[in-house]
């Protein structure tokens, strides 16, 4: 398997690029944000618990998201590879993911980190809110909190994978197709 993490702050384009990478390479997509939103839509107990954190722009507790990811990995033994999007978001999640993959004799091959300036993130979240209906994108306080959480808790994930030489940074500014082509080039370079 070839397993990658698409990393970046909220609004950096992870969801958009994930869709294109999945269509091109056949990865199994694991977006913890999407999984949580579908739990909320299904009004499950997990969804109800997660909603309060998400509405405030805070992270859902590690054990909740790790459990969801474990389920998807266990139920998809024969995929080309996993593309993790919005996960891991804390160092504890990164360590847990490594342990989950190790059980299947797998590991993370590559982290692609999208680099986008903060002002642009806000613009993109405001635009996305117009069509996605995501309340966490529409509220300016929540936008700021999510960027703060990214800096305080999530950036440590990049340092964690950097110590193993697994991180490649890609410019996340420009057209969707140009960014996609830069990401594809990195994947092709690493998967041979
Ligand atoms: P996203 O769709 O990735 O922007 O995530 C939306 C929200 O879902 C985040 O602001 C968090 O509240 C929650 N969330 C998504 N993924 C995670 C994760 N890996 N760990 C904790 N909370 C998460």
mmCIF file of N, CA and C and ligand atoms in Angstrom, residues 32-34 36-37 53-54 57-60 65 86-89 93 128 134 136 146, ligand 1:
data_model
loop_
_atom_site.group_PDB
_atom_site.id
_atom_site.type_symbol
_atom_site.label_atom_id
_atom_site.label_comp_id
_atom_site.label_asym_id
_atom_site.label_seq_id
_atom_site.Cartn_x
_atom_site.Cartn_y
_atom_site.Cartn_z
ATOM 1 N N UNK A 32 -11.741 12.720 8.384
ATOM 2 C CA UNK A 32 -12.450 12.641 9.673
ATOM 3 C C UNK A 32 -13.545 13.706 9.764
ATOM 4 N N UNK A 33 -13.335 14.874 9.116
ATOM 5 C CA UNK A 33 -14.384 15.905 9.099
ATOM 6 C C UNK A 33 -15.643 15.372 8.409
ATOM 7 N N UNK A 34 -15.474 14.732 7.236
ATOM 8 C CA UNK A 34 -16.630 14.161 6.516
ATOM 9 C C UNK A 34 -17.292 13.062 7.343
ATOM 10 N N UNK A 36 -17.317 12.722 10.547
ATOM 11 C CA UNK A 36 -18.043 13.339 11.676
ATOM 12 C C UNK A 36 -19.332 14.001 11.197
ATOM 13 N N UNK A 37 -19.269 14.693 10.049
ATOM 14 C CA UNK A 37 -20.489 15.346 9.532
ATOM 15 C C UNK A 37 -21.544 14.304 9.167
ATOM 16 N N UNK A 53 -18.307 20.271 19.784
ATOM 17 C CA UNK A 53 -16.903 20.676 19.571
ATOM 18 C C UNK A 53 -16.762 21.355 18.211
ATOM 19 N N UNK A 54 -17.380 20.766 17.192
ATOM 20 C CA UNK A 54 -17.202 21.278 15.825
ATOM 21 C C UNK A 54 -17.816 22.670 15.671
ATOM 22 N N UNK A 57 -15.458 25.149 16.767
ATOM 23 C CA UNK A 57 -14.146 25.169 16.115
ATOM 24 C C UNK A 57 -13.071 24.486 16.934
ATOM 25 N N UNK A 58 -13.505 23.655 17.899
ATOM 26 C CA UNK A 58 -12.531 22.925 18.726
ATOM 27 C C UNK A 58 -12.358 21.509 18.186
ATOM 28 N N UNK A 59 -11.292 20.852 18.602
ATOM 29 C CA UNK A 59 -11.072 19.480 18.154
ATOM 30 C C UNK A 59 -11.977 18.518 18.912
ATOM 31 N N UNK A 60 -12.493 17.546 18.192
ATOM 32 C CA UNK A 60 -13.231 16.438 18.798
ATOM 33 C C UNK A 60 -12.188 15.574 19.525
ATOM 34 N N UNK A 65 -12.098 10.228 17.257
ATOM 35 C CA UNK A 65 -11.671 10.180 15.850
ATOM 36 C C UNK A 65 -10.782 8.965 15.578
ATOM 37 N N UNK A 86 -7.371 15.746 6.957
ATOM 38 C CA UNK A 86 -7.877 16.318 8.221
ATOM 39 C C UNK A 86 -7.586 15.428 9.411
ATOM 40 N N UNK A 87 -6.740 14.451 9.220
ATOM 41 C CA UNK A 87 -6.326 13.517 10.263
ATOM 42 C C UNK A 87 -4.930 13.036 9.907
ATOM 43 N N UNK A 88 -3.989 12.903 10.846
ATOM 44 C CA UNK A 88 -4.078 13.266 12.252
ATOM 45 C C UNK A 88 -4.001 14.789 12.467
ATOM 46 N N UNK A 89 -4.611 15.233 13.565
ATOM 47 C CA UNK A 89 -4.637 16.664 13.890
ATOM 48 C C UNK A 89 -3.947 16.965 15.214
ATOM 49 N N UNK A 93 -2.806 11.722 17.901
ATOM 50 C CA UNK A 93 -3.474 11.039 16.778
ATOM 51 C C UNK A 93 -2.443 10.457 15.806
ATOM 52 N N UNK A 128 -16.466 29.055 0.872
ATOM 53 C CA UNK A 128 -16.992 27.680 1.002
ATOM 54 C C UNK A 128 -18.308 27.682 1.757
ATOM 55 N N UNK A 134 -21.747 24.930 5.858
ATOM 56 C CA UNK A 134 -20.989 24.653 7.088
ATOM 57 C C UNK A 134 -20.967 25.877 7.994
ATOM 58 N N UNK A 136 -19.359 26.225 10.704
ATOM 59 C CA UNK A 136 -18.018 26.523 11.235
ATOM 60 C C UNK A 136 -17.185 27.327 10.240
ATOM 61 N N UNK A 146 -10.325 28.001 14.705
ATOM 62 C CA UNK A 146 -9.821 26.819 13.983
ATOM 63 C C UNK A 146 -8.379 27.033 13.516
HETATM 64 P P1 LIG B 1 -12.610 19.546 8.659
HETATM 65 O O1 LIG B 1 -13.753 19.120 7.801
HETATM 66 O O2 LIG B 1 -11.420 18.652 8.505
HETATM 67 O O3 LIG B 1 -12.263 21.000 8.500
HETATM 68 O O4 LIG B 1 -13.087 19.376 10.180
HETATM 69 C C1 LIG B 1 -14.186 20.101 10.708
HETATM 70 C C2 LIG B 1 -14.201 19.960 12.224
HETATM 71 O O5 LIG B 1 -14.350 18.574 12.567
HETATM 72 C C3 LIG B 1 -12.936 20.420 12.945
HETATM 73 O O6 LIG B 1 -12.940 21.810 13.189
HETATM 74 C C4 LIG B 1 -13.012 19.594 14.224
HETATM 75 O O7 LIG B 1 -13.966 20.123 15.126
HETATM 76 C C5 LIG B 1 -13.559 18.268 13.717
HETATM 77 N N1 LIG B 1 -12.479 17.342 13.289
HETATM 78 C C6 LIG B 1 -12.232 16.889 12.027
HETATM 79 N N2 LIG B 1 -11.189 16.066 12.023
HETATM 80 C C7 LIG B 1 -10.733 16.003 13.307
HETATM 81 C C8 LIG B 1 -9.654 15.331 13.920
HETATM 82 N N3 LIG B 1 -8.807 14.563 13.226
HETATM 83 N N4 LIG B 1 -9.494 15.502 15.261
HETATM 84 C C9 LIG B 1 -10.342 16.260 15.991
HETATM 85 N N5 LIG B 1 -11.367 16.935 15.454
HETATM 86 C C10 LIG B 1 -11.575 16.806 14.123
#
